Amino acid sequence: MSAQADTGGKFTGKHMLAIILAFFGVVITVNLVMAVAASRSWTGLVVKNTYVASQQFNRKAEEGRAQAALGWKGKLAIADGRVSYRLVDAGGALVPADGVVVTFRRPVSDAEDRTLTLERGADGTFSLAEPVRDGVWIVEVDADAGLEKPYRDVRRIVVGNGEMK
């Protein structure tokens, strides 16, 4: 005679064990895959020291208000493989600048971040022949316009087919 009893399709402890092992196996596998993907992507670092950044917030906000009170507008253009920037005052007249530095950052990765120093053209516009890849960018422009600190223009842009949208 056989020592095993015929279960006849009944749910047994072995079935429950298999379900529990499968469930937790899937959960652990997904967690490991997500952890590896996260560790290979952007670090998430925004500032090195949050305490110091929080102490500087009010000062930076005041600098931003003072800059906004000037009424200046930056005109950024990306087209035909060129990046150009022009700074004008409230009346539309060109603001003379000694130099313009543009930093391109991806919102979620630092792999493609780069900084460009634009060259002054005869008309006072700063530009550089440098193609920009398609996608979303955070652009930081620092223009040395004779102020105590450079005029700072930060914006989020979308580039498609080599042109700013």
Coordinates of C-alpha atoms in Angstrom, one line a residue:
M1 CA 0.0 0.0 0.0
S2 CA 1.0 3.6 -0.6
A3 CA 1.7 5.9 2.4
Q4 CA 0.5 8.9 0.4
A5 CA -3.2 9.7 0.5
D6 CA -5.0 10.9 -2.7
T7 CA -5.9 14.5 -2.2
G8 CA -8.3 14.6 -5.1
G9 CA -7.5 18.2 -6.2
K10 CA -7.8 19.7 -2.8
F11 CA -5.9 22.8 -1.7
T12 CA -3.0 21.6 0.5
G13 CA -0.2 23.2 2.5
K14 CA 2.2 22.5 -0.4
H15 CA 0.0 24.6 -2.7
M16 CA 0.0 27.5 -0.1
L17 CA 3.8 27.3 0.2
A18 CA 4.2 27.5 -3.5
I19 CA 1.9 30.6 -3.7
I20 CA 3.7 32.3 -0.9
L21 CA 7.1 31.6 -2.4
A22 CA 6.0 32.8 -5.8
F23 CA 4.5 36.0 -4.4
F24 CA 7.5 37.0 -2.4
G25 CA 9.8 35.9 -5.2
V26 CA 8.1 38.4 -7.5
V27 CA 8.2 41.2 -4.9
I28 CA 11.9 40.7 -4.2
T29 CA 12.8 40.4 -7.9
V30 CA 10.9 43.7 -8.7
N31 CA 12.6 45.5 -5.8
L32 CA 16.0 44.3 -6.9
V33 CA 15.4 45.4 -10.5
M34 CA 14.2 48.8 -9.4
A35 CA 17.1 49.3 -7.0
V36 CA 19.6 48.5 -9.7
A37 CA 17.9 50.8 -12.2
A38 CA 17.9 53.6 -9.6
S39 CA 21.5 53.2 -8.7
R40 CA 22.5 53.4 -12.4
S41 CA 20.6 56.6 -13.0
W42 CA 20.6 60.2 -11.6
T43 CA 21.8 60.5 -8.0
G44 CA 19.1 62.9 -7.1
L45 CA 21.6 65.3 -5.6
V46 CA 20.3 68.8 -5.9
V47 CA 22.5 70.5 -3.3
K48 CA 25.4 69.2 -1.3
N49 CA 24.3 70.6 2.0
T50 CA 20.6 71.3 2.5
Y51 CA 21.2 73.3 5.7
V52 CA 23.6 75.8 3.9
A53 CA 21.2 76.0 1.0
S54 CA 18.3 76.8 3.3
Q55 CA 20.3 79.6 4.9
Q56 CA 21.0 81.1 1.5
F57 CA 17.4 81.0 0.3
N58 CA 16.3 84.5 1.5
R59 CA 19.4 86.1 0.1
K60 CA 19.0 84.5 -3.3
A61 CA 15.3 85.4 -3.3
E62 CA 16.2 89.1 -2.6
E63 CA 18.8 89.0 -5.4
G64 CA 16.1 87.6 -7.7
R65 CA 13.7 90.4 -6.8
A66 CA 16.3 93.0 -7.4
Q67 CA 17.1 91.5 -10.8
A68 CA 13.5 91.4 -11.8
A69 CA 13.1 95.1 -10.9
L70 CA 15.6 95.9 -13.7
G71 CA 13.0 94.9 -16.2
W72 CA 15.5 93.1 -18.4
K73 CA 14.6 90.2 -20.6
G74 CA 16.8 87.5 -22.0
K75 CA 16.1 86.3 -25.5
L76 CA 17.4 82.7 -25.9
A77 CA 17.3 81.1 -29.3
I78 CA 18.3 77.6 -30.5
A79 CA 18.1 76.9 -34.2
D80 CA 20.2 75.8 -37.1
G81 CA 22.9 74.3 -34.8
R82 CA 23.4 77.6 -33.0
V83 CA 22.8 78.8 -29.5
S84 CA 22.3 82.5 -29.2
Y85 CA 21.4 84.9 -26.4
R86 CA 20.5 88.6 -26.3
L87 CA 19.8 90.7 -23.2
V88 CA 17.5 93.7 -23.6
D89 CA 16.2 96.3 -21.2
A90 CA 12.6 97.2 -20.5
G91 CA 12.6 99.5 -23.5
G92 CA 13.9 96.8 -25.9
A93 CA 17.4 98.3 -26.1
L94 CA 20.4 96.0 -26.0
V95 CA 22.1 95.6 -22.6
P96 CA 25.9 95.6 -23.1
A97 CA 27.4 92.5 -21.7
D98 CA 31.0 91.3 -21.4
G99 CA 30.3 87.6 -21.6
V100 CA 27.6 85.0 -21.5
V101 CA 27.8 81.5 -20.2
V102 CA 25.0 79.0 -20.8
T103 CA 24.7 75.7 -18.9
F104 CA 22.4 73.0 -20.3
R105 CA 21.2 70.4 -17.7
R106 CA 18.8 67.5 -18.2
P107 CA 16.0 67.5 -15.4
V108 CA 16.7 63.9 -14.4
S109 CA 20.2 63.1 -15.4
D110 CA 23.6 64.7 -15.3
A111 CA 25.1 62.6 -18.1
E112 CA 24.5 65.2 -20.8
D113 CA 25.1 68.4 -18.7
R114 CA 27.4 70.9 -20.4
T115 CA 28.5 74.5 -20.2
L116 CA 29.0 76.8 -23.2
T117 CA 30.8 80.1 -23.3
L118 CA 29.1 82.1 -26.1
E119 CA 31.0 84.5 -28.3
R120 CA 29.9 88.1 -28.9
G121 CA 28.7 89.0 -32.4
A122 CA 29.0 92.3 -34.2
D123 CA 25.3 93.1 -33.3
G124 CA 25.9 92.5 -29.6
T125 CA 24.2 89.1 -29.6
F126 CA 26.1 86.3 -28.1
S127 CA 26.1 83.0 -29.9
L128 CA 28.0 79.7 -30.6
A129 CA 27.7 77.1 -33.2
E130 CA 26.8 74.2 -31.0
P131 CA 23.9 71.8 -31.7
V132 CA 21.6 70.9 -28.8
R133 CA 20.1 67.5 -28.6
D134 CA 16.3 67.1 -28.7
G135 CA 14.4 66.8 -25.4
V136 CA 13.7 68.7 -22.2
W137 CA 16.5 71.0 -20.8
I138 CA 17.0 73.3 -17.9
V139 CA 19.0 76.2 -19.2
E140 CA 21.0 78.5 -16.9
V141 CA 22.3 81.7 -18.5
D142 CA 24.8 83.9 -16.7
A143 CA 25.4 87.2 -18.4
D144 CA 28.2 89.5 -17.2
A145 CA 26.3 92.8 -17.6
G146 CA 28.3 95.0 -15.2
L147 CA 26.2 94.2 -12.2
E148 CA 27.6 93.1 -8.8
K149 CA 26.7 89.5 -9.8
P150 CA 26.0 88.1 -13.2
Y151 CA 22.4 88.5 -14.6
R152 CA 20.9 85.1 -14.2
D153 CA 18.3 83.7 -16.5
V154 CA 17.0 80.2 -15.7
R155 CA 14.3 78.4 -17.8
R156 CA 13.0 75.0 -18.8
I157 CA 12.9 74.5 -22.5
V158 CA 12.0 71.8 -25.0
V159 CA 14.2 71.3 -28.1
G160 CA 12.7 69.4 -31.0
N161 CA 14.3 68.9 -34.4
G162 CA 17.3 71.0 -33.3
E163 CA 15.1 74.0 -32.5
M164 CA 13.7 75.5 -29.3
K165 CA 10.0 75.1 -29.1

